[in-house]
mmCIF file with all atom_site columns, C-alpha atoms and ligand atoms in Angstrom:
data_model
loop_
_atom_site.group_PDB
_atom_site.id
_atom_site.type_symbol
_atom_site.label_atom_id
_atom_site.label_alt_id
_atom_site.label_comp_id
_atom_site.label_asym_id
_atom_site.label_entity_id
_atom_site.label_seq_id
_atom_site.pdbx_PDB_ins_code
_atom_site.Cartn_x
_atom_site.Cartn_y
_atom_site.Cartn_z
_atom_site.occupancy
_atom_site.B_iso_or_equiv
_atom_site.pdbx_formal_charge
_atom_site.auth_seq_id
_atom_site.auth_comp_id
_atom_site.auth_asym_id
_atom_site.auth_atom_id
_atom_site.pdbx_PDB_model_num
ATOM   1   C  CA  . MET S 1 1   ? -28.432 0.852   1.263   1.00 50.00 ? 1   MET S CA  1
ATOM   2   C  CA  . SER S 1 2   ? -30.083 0.308   -2.119  1.00 48.00 ? 2   SER S CA  1
ATOM   3   C  CA  . ASN S 1 3   ? -31.526 -3.195  -1.883  1.00 54.00 ? 3   ASN S CA  1
ATOM   4   C  CA  . ARG S 1 4   ? -31.072 -6.239  0.474   1.00 71.00 ? 4   ARG S CA  1
ATOM   5   C  CA  . GLU S 1 5   ? -28.050 -7.399  -1.290  1.00 91.00 ? 5   GLU S CA  1
ATOM   6   C  CA  . LEU S 1 6   ? -26.353 -4.436  -2.642  1.00 96.00 ? 6   LEU S CA  1
ATOM   7   C  CA  . TYR S 1 7   ? -24.893 -1.316  -0.684  1.00 97.00 ? 7   TYR S CA  1
ATOM   8   C  CA  . ASP S 1 8   ? -23.910 2.061   -2.098  1.00 97.00 ? 8   ASP S CA  1
ATOM   9   C  CA  . ILE S 1 9   ? -20.326 3.090   -1.194  1.00 97.00 ? 9   ILE S CA  1
ATOM   10  C  CA  . ALA S 1 10  ? -18.383 6.128   -1.817  1.00 98.00 ? 10  ALA S CA  1
ATOM   11  C  CA  . LEU S 1 11  ? -14.841 6.638   -0.781  1.00 98.00 ? 11  LEU S CA  1
ATOM   12  C  CA  . THR S 1 12  ? -11.667 8.737   -2.325  1.00 98.00 ? 12  THR S CA  1
ATOM   13  C  CA  . VAL S 1 13  ? -8.701  7.011   -3.750  1.00 98.00 ? 13  VAL S CA  1
ATOM   14  C  CA  . ASN S 1 14  ? -5.750  8.940   -4.449  1.00 98.00 ? 14  ASN S CA  1
ATOM   15  C  CA  . ASP S 1 15  ? -7.978  12.022  -3.963  1.00 98.00 ? 15  ASP S CA  1
ATOM   16  C  CA  . GLN S 1 16  ? -10.628 11.034  -6.551  1.00 98.00 ? 16  GLN S CA  1
ATOM   17  C  CA  . GLU S 1 17  ? -14.130 9.992   -5.517  1.00 98.00 ? 17  GLU S CA  1
ATOM   18  C  CA  . VAL S 1 18  ? -14.808 6.431   -6.356  1.00 98.00 ? 18  VAL S CA  1
ATOM   19  C  CA  . LYS S 1 19  ? -18.499 5.200   -5.957  1.00 98.00 ? 19  LYS S CA  1
ATOM   20  C  CA  . GLY S 1 20  ? -19.912 1.811   -6.465  1.00 97.00 ? 20  GLY S CA  1
ATOM   21  C  CA  . ARG S 1 21  ? -22.374 -0.746  -5.404  1.00 97.00 ? 21  ARG S CA  1
ATOM   22  C  CA  . VAL S 1 22  ? -21.042 -3.580  -3.527  1.00 97.00 ? 22  VAL S CA  1
ATOM   23  C  CA  . LYS S 1 23  ? -22.190 -6.809  -1.773  1.00 96.00 ? 23  LYS S CA  1
ATOM   24  C  CA  . ALA S 1 24  ? -21.466 -7.028  2.038   1.00 94.00 ? 24  ALA S CA  1
ATOM   25  C  CA  . GLU S 1 25  ? -18.481 -9.274  1.643   1.00 96.00 ? 25  GLU S CA  1
ATOM   26  C  CA  . THR S 1 26  ? -16.623 -7.353  -1.068  1.00 98.00 ? 26  THR S CA  1
ATOM   27  C  CA  . THR S 1 27  ? -13.271 -6.515  0.213   1.00 98.00 ? 27  THR S CA  1
ATOM   28  C  CA  . LEU S 1 28  ? -11.521 -3.245  -0.393  1.00 98.00 ? 28  LEU S CA  1
ATOM   29  C  CA  . LEU S 1 29  ? -8.897  -4.927  -2.407  1.00 98.00 ? 29  LEU S CA  1
ATOM   30  C  CA  . ASP S 1 30  ? -11.356 -6.481  -4.735  1.00 98.00 ? 30  ASP S CA  1
ATOM   31  C  CA  . PHE S 1 31  ? -13.203 -3.039  -4.841  1.00 98.00 ? 31  PHE S CA  1
ATOM   32  C  CA  . LEU S 1 32  ? -10.075 -1.232  -5.620  1.00 98.00 ? 32  LEU S CA  1
ATOM   33  C  CA  . ARG S 1 33  ? -9.054  -3.788  -8.444  1.00 98.00 ? 33  ARG S CA  1
ATOM   34  C  CA  . ASP S 1 34  ? -12.640 -3.581  -9.930  1.00 98.00 ? 34  ASP S CA  1
ATOM   35  C  CA  . ASN S 1 35  ? -12.052 0.083   -10.434 1.00 98.00 ? 35  ASN S CA  1
ATOM   36  C  CA  . ASN S 1 36  ? -8.772  -0.412  -11.992 1.00 98.00 ? 36  ASN S CA  1
ATOM   37  C  CA  . PHE S 1 37  ? -6.385  0.270   -9.249  1.00 98.00 ? 37  PHE S CA  1
ATOM   38  C  CA  . TYR S 1 38  ? -4.503  -2.692  -10.256 1.00 98.00 ? 38  TYR S CA  1
ATOM   39  C  CA  . GLU S 1 39  ? -1.334  -1.500  -8.545  1.00 98.00 ? 39  GLU S CA  1
ATOM   40  C  CA  . VAL S 1 40  ? -2.693  -2.852  -5.549  1.00 98.00 ? 40  VAL S CA  1
ATOM   41  C  CA  . LYS S 1 41  ? -1.516  -6.288  -5.732  1.00 98.00 ? 41  LYS S CA  1
ATOM   42  C  CA  . LYS S 1 42  ? -3.619  -9.534  -4.762  1.00 98.00 ? 42  LYS S CA  1
ATOM   43  C  CA  . GLY S 1 43  ? -1.137  -12.098 -3.217  1.00 98.00 ? 43  GLY S CA  1
ATOM   44  C  CA  . CYS S 1 44  ? -2.307  -14.429 -0.745  1.00 98.00 ? 44  CYS S CA  1
ATOM   45  C  CA  . ASP S 1 45  ? -5.811  -12.705 -0.179  1.00 98.00 ? 45  ASP S CA  1
ATOM   46  C  CA  . LYS S 1 46  ? -5.852  -13.638 3.475   1.00 98.00 ? 46  LYS S CA  1
ATOM   47  C  CA  . GLY S 1 47  ? -3.858  -11.280 5.341   1.00 98.00 ? 47  GLY S CA  1
ATOM   48  C  CA  . ASP S 1 48  ? -0.700  -13.078 5.273   1.00 98.00 ? 48  ASP S CA  1
ATOM   49  C  CA  . CYS S 1 49  ? 1.680   -11.332 2.821   1.00 98.00 ? 49  CYS S CA  1
ATOM   50  C  CA  . GLY S 1 50  ? 1.071   -7.525  2.839   1.00 98.00 ? 50  GLY S CA  1
ATOM   51  C  CA  . ALA S 1 51  ? 1.098   -7.280  -1.080  1.00 98.00 ? 51  ALA S CA  1
ATOM   52  C  CA  . CYS S 1 52  ? -2.283  -5.498  -0.980  1.00 98.00 ? 52  CYS S CA  1
ATOM   53  C  CA  . THR S 1 53  ? -1.181  -2.703  1.543   1.00 98.00 ? 53  THR S CA  1
ATOM   54  C  CA  . VAL S 1 54  ? -2.706  0.588   1.134   1.00 98.00 ? 54  VAL S CA  1
ATOM   55  C  CA  . ILE S 1 55  ? -2.843  3.640   3.383   1.00 98.00 ? 55  ILE S CA  1
ATOM   56  C  CA  . MET S 1 56  ? -6.485  4.077   4.756   1.00 98.00 ? 56  MET S CA  1
ATOM   57  C  CA  . ASP S 1 57  ? -6.903  7.224   6.834   1.00 97.00 ? 57  ASP S CA  1
ATOM   58  C  CA  . GLY S 1 58  ? -3.228  7.435   7.496   1.00 96.00 ? 58  GLY S CA  1
ATOM   59  C  CA  . LYS S 1 59  ? -2.813  3.862   8.581   1.00 96.00 ? 59  LYS S CA  1
ATOM   60  C  CA  . SER S 1 60  ? -1.136  0.989   6.561   1.00 97.00 ? 60  SER S CA  1
ATOM   61  C  CA  . THR S 1 61  ? -3.989  -1.214  5.871   1.00 98.00 ? 61  THR S CA  1
ATOM   62  C  CA  . LEU S 1 62  ? -4.430  -4.656  4.469   1.00 98.00 ? 62  LEU S CA  1
ATOM   63  C  CA  . SER S 1 63  ? -7.062  -4.219  1.753   1.00 98.00 ? 63  SER S CA  1
ATOM   64  C  CA  . CYS S 1 64  ? -7.713  -7.941  1.290   1.00 98.00 ? 64  CYS S CA  1
ATOM   65  C  CA  . ILE S 1 65  ? -9.016  -8.329  5.014   1.00 98.00 ? 65  ILE S CA  1
ATOM   66  C  CA  . THR S 1 66  ? -10.614 -5.008  5.096   1.00 98.00 ? 66  THR S CA  1
ATOM   67  C  CA  . SER S 1 67  ? -14.421 -4.793  3.996   1.00 98.00 ? 67  SER S CA  1
ATOM   68  C  CA  . VAL S 1 68  ? -15.179 -2.234  1.479   1.00 98.00 ? 68  VAL S CA  1
ATOM   69  C  CA  . LEU S 1 69  ? -18.101 -1.045  3.710   1.00 97.00 ? 69  LEU S CA  1
ATOM   70  C  CA  . GLN S 1 70  ? -15.571 -0.262  6.483   1.00 97.00 ? 70  GLN S CA  1
ATOM   71  C  CA  . ALA S 1 71  ? -13.804 1.997   4.094   1.00 98.00 ? 71  ALA S CA  1
ATOM   72  C  CA  . GLN S 1 72  ? -17.114 4.076   3.368   1.00 97.00 ? 72  GLN S CA  1
ATOM   73  C  CA  . GLY S 1 73  ? -16.119 7.739   3.440   1.00 98.00 ? 73  GLY S CA  1
ATOM   74  C  CA  . SER S 1 74  ? -12.362 6.860   3.880   1.00 98.00 ? 74  SER S CA  1
ATOM   75  C  CA  . LYS S 1 75  ? -9.405  8.276   2.265   1.00 98.00 ? 75  LYS S CA  1
ATOM   76  C  CA  . ILE S 1 76  ? -7.232  5.642   0.376   1.00 98.00 ? 76  ILE S CA  1
ATOM   77  C  CA  . TYR S 1 77  ? -3.982  6.070   -1.095  1.00 98.00 ? 77  TYR S CA  1
ATOM   78  C  CA  . THR S 1 78  ? -2.286  3.396   -3.245  1.00 98.00 ? 78  THR S CA  1
ATOM   79  C  CA  . VAL S 1 79  ? 1.180   3.449   -4.533  1.00 98.00 ? 79  VAL S CA  1
ATOM   80  C  CA  . LYS S 1 80  ? 0.279   5.418   -7.640  1.00 97.00 ? 80  LYS S CA  1
ATOM   81  C  CA  . SER S 1 81  ? -0.200  8.459   -5.165  1.00 98.00 ? 81  SER S CA  1
ATOM   82  C  CA  . LEU S 1 82  ? 3.558   8.486   -4.335  1.00 97.00 ? 82  LEU S CA  1
ATOM   83  C  CA  . GLY S 1 83  ? 5.252   9.545   -7.667  1.00 94.00 ? 83  GLY S CA  1
ATOM   84  C  CA  . THR S 1 84  ? 5.502   9.320   -11.354 1.00 93.00 ? 84  THR S CA  1
ATOM   85  C  CA  . TRP S 1 85  ? 8.085   7.765   -13.749 1.00 90.00 ? 85  TRP S CA  1
ATOM   86  C  CA  . ASP S 1 86  ? 9.431   11.287  -14.311 1.00 95.00 ? 86  ASP S CA  1
ATOM   87  C  CA  . LYS S 1 87  ? 9.318   12.163  -10.607 1.00 96.00 ? 87  LYS S CA  1
ATOM   88  C  CA  . LEU S 1 88  ? 9.539   9.338   -8.325  1.00 97.00 ? 88  LEU S CA  1
ATOM   89  C  CA  . HIS S 1 89  ? 9.011   9.660   -4.593  1.00 97.00 ? 89  HIS S CA  1
ATOM   90  C  CA  . SER S 1 90  ? 12.143  9.510   -2.458  1.00 97.00 ? 90  SER S CA  1
ATOM   91  C  CA  . LEU S 1 91  ? 11.079  6.131   -1.199  1.00 98.00 ? 91  LEU S CA  1
ATOM   92  C  CA  . GLN S 1 92  ? 10.706  4.911   -4.776  1.00 98.00 ? 92  GLN S CA  1
ATOM   93  C  CA  . GLN S 1 93  ? 13.832  6.357   -5.793  1.00 97.00 ? 93  GLN S CA  1
ATOM   94  C  CA  . ALA S 1 94  ? 15.684  4.851   -2.845  1.00 98.00 ? 94  ALA S CA  1
ATOM   95  C  CA  . PHE S 1 95  ? 14.199  1.546   -3.525  1.00 98.00 ? 95  PHE S CA  1
ATOM   96  C  CA  . VAL S 1 96  ? 15.695  1.821   -7.037  1.00 97.00 ? 96  VAL S CA  1
ATOM   97  C  CA  . ASP S 1 97  ? 19.119  3.079   -5.823  1.00 97.00 ? 97  ASP S CA  1
ATOM   98  C  CA  . TYR S 1 98  ? 19.440  0.458   -3.156  1.00 97.00 ? 98  TYR S CA  1
ATOM   99  C  CA  . GLU S 1 99  ? 18.336  -2.568  -5.475  1.00 97.00 ? 99  GLU S CA  1
ATOM   100 C  CA  . ALA S 1 100 ? 15.248  -3.112  -3.069  1.00 98.00 ? 100 ALA S CA  1
ATOM   101 C  CA  . VAL S 1 101 ? 13.099  -4.183  -5.967  1.00 97.00 ? 101 VAL S CA  1
ATOM   102 C  CA  . GLN S 1 102 ? 13.599  -7.507  -7.740  1.00 97.00 ? 102 GLN S CA  1
ATOM   103 C  CA  . CYS S 1 103 ? 10.401  -9.063  -9.084  1.00 97.00 ? 103 CYS S CA  1
ATOM   104 C  CA  . GLY S 1 104 ? 8.518   -6.001  -7.739  1.00 97.00 ? 104 GLY S CA  1
ATOM   105 C  CA  . PHE S 1 105 ? 5.333   -8.041  -6.562  1.00 97.00 ? 105 PHE S CA  1
ATOM   106 C  CA  . CYS S 1 106 ? 5.798   -6.822  -2.783  1.00 98.00 ? 106 CYS S CA  1
ATOM   107 C  CA  . THR S 1 107 ? 6.999   -3.384  -3.803  1.00 98.00 ? 107 THR S CA  1
ATOM   108 C  CA  . PRO S 1 108 ? 3.640   -1.550  -3.865  1.00 98.00 ? 108 PRO S CA  1
ATOM   109 C  CA  . GLY S 1 109 ? 2.468   -2.705  -0.445  1.00 98.00 ? 109 GLY S CA  1
ATOM   110 C  CA  . MET S 1 110 ? 5.999   -2.259  0.954   1.00 98.00 ? 110 MET S CA  1
ATOM   111 C  CA  . LEU S 1 111 ? 6.246   1.223   -0.026  1.00 98.00 ? 111 LEU S CA  1
ATOM   112 C  CA  . MET S 1 112 ? 2.967   2.087   1.413   1.00 98.00 ? 112 MET S CA  1
ATOM   113 C  CA  . THR S 1 113 ? 3.998   0.468   4.718   1.00 98.00 ? 113 THR S CA  1
ATOM   114 C  CA  . ALA S 1 114 ? 7.243   2.450   4.550   1.00 98.00 ? 114 ALA S CA  1
ATOM   115 C  CA  . LYS S 1 115 ? 5.395   5.597   3.684   1.00 98.00 ? 115 LYS S CA  1
ATOM   116 C  CA  . ALA S 1 116 ? 2.977   5.067   6.699   1.00 98.00 ? 116 ALA S CA  1
ATOM   117 C  CA  . LEU S 1 117 ? 5.938   4.379   8.927   1.00 98.00 ? 117 LEU S CA  1
ATOM   118 C  CA  . LEU S 1 118 ? 7.744   7.639   8.165   1.00 98.00 ? 118 LEU S CA  1
ATOM   119 C  CA  . GLU S 1 119 ? 4.727   9.700   8.393   1.00 97.00 ? 119 GLU S CA  1
ATOM   120 C  CA  . LYS S 1 120 ? 4.268   8.488   11.939  1.00 96.00 ? 120 LYS S CA  1
ATOM   121 C  CA  . ASN S 1 121 ? 7.992   8.203   12.862  1.00 97.00 ? 121 ASN S CA  1
ATOM   122 C  CA  . ASP S 1 122 ? 10.450  10.158  10.434  1.00 95.00 ? 122 ASP S CA  1
ATOM   123 C  CA  . HIS S 1 123 ? 13.619  8.763   12.172  1.00 97.00 ? 123 HIS S CA  1
ATOM   124 C  CA  . PRO S 1 124 ? 12.886  5.083   12.901  1.00 98.00 ? 124 PRO S CA  1
ATOM   125 C  CA  . SER S 1 125 ? 15.634  2.702   13.814  1.00 98.00 ? 125 SER S CA  1
ATOM   126 C  CA  . ARG S 1 126 ? 16.431  -0.224  11.678  1.00 98.00 ? 126 ARG S CA  1
ATOM   127 C  CA  . GLU S 1 127 ? 14.740  -2.445  14.235  1.00 98.00 ? 127 GLU S CA  1
ATOM   128 C  CA  . GLU S 1 128 ? 11.610  -0.211  13.987  1.00 98.00 ? 128 GLU S CA  1
ATOM   129 C  CA  . ILE S 1 129 ? 11.721  -0.347  10.085  1.00 98.00 ? 129 ILE S CA  1
ATOM   130 C  CA  . ARG S 1 130 ? 12.064  -4.088  10.416  1.00 98.00 ? 130 ARG S CA  1
ATOM   131 C  CA  . GLU S 1 131 ? 9.206   -4.391  12.768  1.00 98.00 ? 131 GLU S CA  1
ATOM   132 C  CA  . ALA S 1 132 ? 7.086   -2.084  10.531  1.00 98.00 ? 132 ALA S CA  1
ATOM   133 C  CA  . ILE S 1 133 ? 7.584   -4.113  7.309   1.00 98.00 ? 133 ILE S CA  1
ATOM   134 C  CA  . SER S 1 134 ? 7.442   -7.536  9.128   1.00 97.00 ? 134 SER S CA  1
ATOM   135 C  CA  . GLY S 1 135 ? 4.000   -8.121  7.678   1.00 97.00 ? 135 GLY S CA  1
ATOM   136 C  CA  . ASN S 1 136 ? 5.261   -7.552  4.193   1.00 98.00 ? 136 ASN S CA  1
ATOM   137 C  CA  . LEU S 1 137 ? 6.778   -10.800 2.569   1.00 98.00 ? 137 LEU S CA  1
ATOM   138 C  CA  . CYS S 1 138 ? 9.390   -10.417 0.135   1.00 98.00 ? 138 CYS S CA  1
ATOM   139 C  CA  . ARG S 1 139 ? 10.577  -13.575 -1.446  1.00 96.00 ? 139 ARG S CA  1
ATOM   140 C  CA  . CYS S 1 140 ? 13.402  -11.874 -3.381  1.00 96.00 ? 140 CYS S CA  1
ATOM   141 C  CA  . THR S 1 141 ? 15.592  -9.384  -1.613  1.00 94.00 ? 141 THR S CA  1
ATOM   142 C  CA  . GLY S 1 142 ? 16.209  -10.799 1.838   1.00 94.00 ? 142 GLY S CA  1
ATOM   143 C  CA  . TYR S 1 143 ? 15.086  -7.575  3.265   1.00 97.00 ? 143 TYR S CA  1
ATOM   144 C  CA  . LYS S 1 144 ? 18.388  -5.847  4.040   1.00 97.00 ? 144 LYS S CA  1
ATOM   145 C  CA  . LYS S 1 145 ? 18.249  -3.708  0.996   1.00 98.00 ? 145 LYS S CA  1
ATOM   146 C  CA  . ILE S 1 146 ? 14.652  -2.734  1.661   1.00 98.00 ? 146 ILE S CA  1
ATOM   147 C  CA  . VAL S 1 147 ? 15.562  -1.484  5.085   1.00 98.00 ? 147 VAL S CA  1
ATOM   148 C  CA  . ASP S 1 148 ? 18.799  0.192   3.751   1.00 98.00 ? 148 ASP S CA  1
ATOM   149 C  CA  . ALA S 1 149 ? 16.390  2.128   1.297   1.00 98.00 ? 149 ALA S CA  1
ATOM   150 C  CA  . ILE S 1 150 ? 13.833  3.263   3.967   1.00 98.00 ? 150 ILE S CA  1
ATOM   151 C  CA  . GLU S 1 151 ? 16.660  4.189   6.391   1.00 98.00 ? 151 GLU S CA  1
ATOM   152 C  CA  . ALA S 1 152 ? 18.329  6.278   3.770   1.00 98.00 ? 152 ALA S CA  1
ATOM   153 C  CA  . VAL S 1 153 ? 15.012  8.207   3.155   1.00 98.00 ? 153 VAL S CA  1
ATOM   154 C  CA  . SER S 1 154 ? 14.571  8.743   6.808   1.00 97.00 ? 154 SER S CA  1
ATOM   155 C  CA  . LYS S 1 155 ? 18.186  10.057  7.113   1.00 96.00 ? 155 LYS S CA  1
ATOM   156 C  CA  . GLY S 1 156 ? 17.810  12.190  4.015   1.00 93.00 ? 156 GLY S CA  1
ATOM   157 C  CA  . VAL S 1 157 ? 20.760  10.145  2.350   1.00 88.00 ? 157 VAL S CA  1
ATOM   158 C  CA  . ARG S 1 158 ? 21.035  9.857   -1.302  1.00 82.00 ? 158 ARG S CA  1
ATOM   159 C  CA  . LYS S 1 159 ? 23.069  7.000   -2.725  1.00 79.00 ? 159 LYS S CA  1
HETATM 160 S  S1  . FES Q 2 .   ? -2.843  -10.060 -0.442  1.00 54.27 ? 201 FES Q S1  1
HETATM 161 FE FE1 . FES Q 2 .   ? -3.625  -9.234  1.366   1.00 54.27 ? 201 FES Q FE1 1
HETATM 162 S  S2  . FES Q 2 .   ? -2.210  -9.600  2.838   1.00 54.27 ? 201 FES Q S2  1
HETATM 163 FE FE2 . FES Q 2 .   ? -1.744  -10.970 1.031   1.00 54.27 ? 201 FES Q FE2 1
HETATM 164 S  S1  . FES Q 2 .   ? 10.953  -7.986  -4.947  1.00 54.27 ? 202 FES Q S1  1
HETATM 165 FE FE1 . FES Q 2 .   ? 10.064  -9.989  -5.249  1.00 54.27 ? 202 FES Q FE1 1
HETATM 166 S  S2  . FES Q 2 .   ? 8.712   -10.494 -3.606  1.00 54.27 ? 202 FES Q S2  1
HETATM 167 FE FE2 . FES Q 2 .   ? 9.823   -8.480  -3.111  1.00 54.27 ? 202 FES Q FE2 1
#
């Protein structure tokens, strides 16, 4: 602790150490965006939409309702850890191939939820996929194409 109001924090984001001084009420989402991780989207900012999902210590995590102090020393991964324009991650490629992206606002969070799911369960049923993404709202796609894309990756199918 540095003084009564600010706390020193250090965590890793996409394998890079990030340090800062934060207020006790700072959320992980605001900390990430303040450190230029704008790929983590701010939607509802109250735990309802899933847009801000990151992977924290192996679990999909809503960064808007996680205090950055809880993330002290954690390993955080955002969607930028997945792939690049030249070499998309299989989930990113499947979202493109199955047209599971429209406006794209939900996509970073949806991809991280899908990644966390497949790390835990590499052959989920469609029901398990639906259950896993139930906290990630998408106003555009109707979800079927998203489920198709995640299922295709789990089965190793390319469109
Ligand atoms: S911005 Fe975090 S759940 Fe909506
Ligand atoms: S693609 Fe627009 S909200 Fe999901």
